[in-house]
XYZ file of C-alpha atoms in Angstrom:
315
model
C 0.000 0.000 0.000
C 1.405 3.334 -1.052
C 1.993 5.782 1.793
C 0.626 9.257 1.083
C 3.168 11.821 2.180
C 2.038 15.272 3.298
C 3.325 18.254 1.381
C 4.364 20.053 4.560
C 5.681 18.824 7.908
C 5.289 21.293 10.764
C 7.719 20.654 13.617
C 7.276 22.366 16.978
C 9.999 21.640 19.562
C 9.041 22.298 23.187
C 12.270 22.822 25.085
C 11.848 25.802 27.432
C 9.047 25.798 30.013
C 8.705 29.590 30.533
C 8.089 30.179 26.829
C 5.206 27.809 26.114
C 1.956 29.538 25.217
C -1.418 27.794 25.818
C -1.164 24.672 23.668
C -4.696 24.347 22.298
C -5.066 28.019 21.352
C -1.642 28.155 19.712
C -2.135 24.894 17.814
C -5.571 25.955 16.586
C -4.172 29.220 15.282
C -1.209 27.522 13.607
C -3.450 24.828 12.114
C -5.915 27.330 10.670
C -3.137 29.426 9.156
C -1.514 26.418 7.498
C -4.824 24.906 6.340
C -5.497 28.210 4.558
C -2.575 27.471 2.209
C -4.366 24.433 0.754
C -1.383 22.137 1.364
C -1.605 18.739 3.009
C 0.273 18.819 6.282
C 1.222 17.057 9.493
C 2.059 18.454 12.921
C 4.924 17.009 14.947
C 5.429 18.116 18.534
C 8.732 17.162 20.160
C 8.719 17.390 23.956
C 12.294 17.832 25.139
C 11.838 16.294 28.572
C 8.723 15.905 30.707
C 6.309 18.802 29.968
C 3.374 16.870 31.444
C 0.828 19.651 30.974
C 1.799 20.113 27.328
C 1.623 16.355 26.766
C -1.871 16.127 28.275
C -3.073 19.035 26.158
C -1.699 17.433 22.986
C -3.271 14.074 23.856
C -6.599 15.852 24.300
C -6.235 17.361 20.827
C -5.458 13.937 19.360
C -8.611 12.541 20.962
C -10.538 15.236 19.107
C -9.150 13.878 15.831
C -6.291 16.308 15.234
C -3.411 14.981 13.106
C -0.633 15.423 15.665
C 2.433 13.256 16.196
C 3.933 13.525 19.685
C 7.563 12.659 20.387
C 8.674 12.615 24.026
C 12.380 12.534 24.827
C 13.321 10.722 28.042
C 15.131 13.778 29.397
C 16.139 17.274 28.376
C 18.691 17.298 25.548
C 18.366 20.740 23.990
C 16.474 22.175 21.060
C 18.891 20.865 18.417
C 18.294 17.278 19.530
C 14.544 17.876 19.679
C 14.556 19.230 16.131
C 16.642 16.298 14.911
C 14.110 13.866 16.394
C 11.357 15.763 14.593
C 13.268 15.757 11.298
C 13.643 11.976 11.464
C 9.895 11.566 11.917
C 8.838 14.129 9.291
C 7.432 12.834 6.002
C 6.816 16.049 4.063
C 8.976 17.335 1.218
C 8.934 20.755 2.843
C 9.521 21.355 6.522
C 8.349 24.284 8.609
C 9.741 24.769 12.109
C 7.662 26.839 14.512
C 8.202 27.800 18.163
C 5.699 26.845 20.921
C 4.991 30.549 21.342
C 4.258 33.489 19.066
C 7.203 35.167 17.366
C 5.332 36.655 14.399
C 1.690 37.427 13.722
C -0.298 34.303 12.843
C -1.350 35.675 9.450
C 2.310 36.047 8.525
C 2.762 32.258 8.576
C 0.249 31.821 5.757
C 1.966 34.624 3.872
C 5.349 32.965 4.371
C 4.229 29.633 2.914
C 2.273 31.063 -0.016
C 4.718 33.800 -1.015
C 8.052 32.227 -0.107
C 10.813 33.337 -2.498
C 12.527 30.669 -4.624
C 15.113 29.244 -2.248
C 16.074 26.024 -0.499
C 15.541 27.647 2.885
C 13.561 30.708 3.887
C 14.231 32.192 7.311
C 12.266 34.911 9.039
C 13.444 38.265 10.292
C 11.101 39.855 12.806
C 10.779 43.368 11.437
C 10.082 45.965 12.560
C 11.298 44.967 16.006
C 9.321 46.170 18.984
C 11.595 44.693 21.626
C 13.287 46.596 24.388
C 16.498 48.458 23.606
C 18.506 45.756 25.408
C 17.079 43.010 23.185
C 17.745 44.938 20.001
C 21.266 45.806 21.107
C 22.064 42.169 21.922
C 20.733 41.013 18.561
C 22.608 43.707 16.676
C 25.949 43.002 18.343
C 25.595 39.231 17.906
C 24.891 39.478 14.184
C 27.663 42.008 13.630
C 30.106 39.531 15.192
C 28.598 36.794 13.042
C 29.060 38.845 9.888
C 32.640 39.736 10.844
C 33.641 36.132 11.591
C 31.702 34.199 8.935
C 30.839 36.832 6.343
C 27.099 36.014 6.325
C 24.569 38.831 6.465
C 21.630 37.487 8.468
C 19.738 39.641 10.934
C 17.604 37.397 13.159
C 18.908 33.874 13.704
C 17.048 33.901 17.008
C 13.768 33.485 15.137
C 12.758 29.809 15.063
C 10.447 30.064 12.037
C 12.116 28.432 9.040
C 10.739 26.880 5.874
C 13.034 24.605 3.900
C 13.253 21.663 1.535
C 13.732 18.202 2.960
C 16.890 17.581 0.923
C 18.817 20.007 3.130
C 18.681 17.407 5.910
C 20.644 14.993 3.713
C 23.705 17.219 4.161
C 23.182 19.277 7.285
C 23.080 17.902 10.821
C 22.930 19.846 14.073
C 23.786 19.146 17.683
C 24.307 21.070 20.910
C 22.962 24.595 20.413
C 23.585 24.692 16.673
C 19.896 24.984 15.754
C 20.384 28.753 15.634
C 23.040 28.326 12.959
C 21.145 25.919 10.692
C 20.868 28.566 7.916
C 24.639 29.118 8.041
C 25.352 25.401 7.771
C 22.900 25.127 4.866
C 24.563 28.098 3.172
C 27.941 26.381 3.579
C 26.770 23.479 1.403
C 25.618 25.811 -1.335
C 21.901 25.841 -0.593
C 20.086 29.080 -1.324
C 19.023 30.759 1.905
C 16.733 33.796 1.815
C 15.660 36.018 4.685
C 12.206 37.613 4.637
C 10.840 40.251 7.042
C 7.596 39.489 8.873
C 5.767 41.520 11.498
C 6.774 40.656 15.045
C 4.006 39.430 17.318
C 3.060 41.659 20.223
C 3.245 38.557 22.448
C 6.941 38.191 21.624
C 7.886 41.483 23.225
C 9.683 40.966 26.513
C 13.090 41.800 27.880
C 15.670 39.032 27.552
C 18.758 39.447 29.705
C 20.771 36.268 30.118
C 23.478 35.387 32.667
C 27.094 35.618 31.545
C 27.312 31.838 31.179
C 24.782 31.932 28.341
C 26.759 34.563 26.448
C 29.933 32.522 26.940
C 28.244 29.435 25.479
C 26.944 31.443 22.531
C 30.473 32.663 21.848
C 31.820 29.100 21.979
C 29.026 27.973 19.644
C 30.003 30.747 17.267
C 33.639 29.641 17.321
C 32.660 26.015 16.692
C 30.511 27.056 13.721
C 33.405 29.159 12.421
C 35.671 26.117 12.514
C 33.041 23.831 10.944
C 32.349 26.269 8.120
C 35.924 27.268 7.370
C 38.179 24.354 8.270
C 36.238 21.075 8.380
C 37.833 19.934 5.128
C 41.107 21.811 5.648
C 42.200 21.313 9.286
C 45.876 21.816 8.463
C 45.198 25.399 7.402
C 43.914 26.239 10.870
C 46.169 24.136 13.076
C 49.126 24.526 10.728
C 48.873 28.310 10.677
C 48.476 28.633 14.437
C 51.149 26.004 15.019
C 53.655 27.682 12.717
C 52.903 31.050 14.310
C 53.579 29.624 17.768
C 56.686 27.813 16.537
C 58.019 30.947 14.857
C 57.330 33.136 17.887
C 58.941 30.600 20.216
C 61.945 30.169 17.941
C 62.574 33.905 17.616
C 62.129 34.476 21.344
C 64.376 31.560 22.320
C 66.972 32.621 19.757
C 67.009 36.124 21.224
C 67.530 34.713 24.722
C 70.399 32.532 23.501
C 71.929 35.558 21.760
C 71.746 37.497 25.020
C 73.439 34.640 26.846
C 76.266 34.166 24.341
C 77.077 37.740 23.386
C 75.716 39.933 26.174
C 76.475 37.785 29.191
C 72.867 37.706 30.424
C 72.245 34.627 32.566
C 69.364 32.282 31.759
C 69.266 30.200 34.923
C 66.992 32.531 36.870
C 64.794 33.612 33.942
C 61.475 31.860 33.216
C 61.485 33.456 29.764
C 63.421 30.493 28.352
C 60.669 28.130 29.490
C 58.106 30.325 27.756
C 60.050 30.219 24.496
C 60.453 26.443 24.640
C 56.768 26.050 25.520
C 55.769 28.024 22.417
C 57.995 25.799 20.274
C 56.529 22.584 21.688
C 52.989 23.945 21.397
C 53.595 24.890 17.771
C 54.850 21.403 16.928
C 51.839 19.811 18.620
C 49.325 22.045 16.837
C 50.944 21.346 13.479
C 50.853 17.612 14.218
C 47.134 17.809 15.083
C 46.454 19.517 11.756
C 48.457 16.869 9.914
C 46.541 14.047 11.607
C 43.292 15.829 10.724
C 44.335 16.014 7.072
C 45.097 12.278 7.060
C 41.654 11.520 8.507
C 39.933 13.753 5.950
C 41.929 12.149 3.110
C 41.009 8.658 4.326
C 37.279 9.434 4.465
C 37.116 11.924 1.584
C 35.119 9.572 -0.633
C 32.431 9.224 2.033
C 32.025 12.983 2.478
C 30.716 15.174 -0.312
C 31.173 18.845 0.363
C 29.301 19.961 -2.743
C 25.586 19.978 -3.509
C 24.270 19.375 -7.027
C 21.539 21.833 -7.903
C 20.810 20.609 -11.430
C 22.161 18.289 -14.134
C 21.385 19.104 -17.763
C 22.194 16.165 -20.034
């Protein structure tokens, strides 16, 4: 028996308790907006942990005949893992990710699906922003750093609303907190990513001020994405460059100390500077060796990893 696949899979990860709007009202609004497009669809809720109240509300909707798939993870893993679980369950050729709370006006979702520009992935920019000055400043600084490090000009990666083709998942995988950077990873493989402005929901306006630990993790995530985008296939360029820089600095510094000892009579016994120079040399050799080992691993598995994406073949 042939399985009828829906045209659109709607995935809603529930990962943060404070930001879960009333389930039935939100689902009804989402469902009506998507039904207005005329596409066949399925809803997939992924509960990242317990969320007993959300689970009961979803079960009640299923009892009313709503086409909802519920995935419950045994414990909290993070939104990236929740999305991955939803991707594996999705059957549609197009996938729409939505948050369990309002980020844009409901009518904008219908507009997004019906008028999406030709692209492999369409991401949403909440514009104009009505957030507090602190929120807008945080967003602006983060995306300026992102543009400076990676050279991509996106403006609102914090928005969870994304519409994309299923084939992107054949190349792109996410883990940790990388769900924010899914458009960047898709762009790395040559997929066309477009950003469209949609009106921000009035229910999305609240002041977000995180502890320093969160900002530190975001910075580390940014650095990991930088490495994945720039040096996954060329590890020697990163480790080799840093290793040679350390080796060169250590060699010059140690050579200067030896010159002082031989020609200027400056003793080395009571100076820790020599240890610093030798440490830089050893560190440089180790970093270069790591890059070389990485290159050998990439060469060994190169046939299994395709970095390119074929858009079209004309024969």
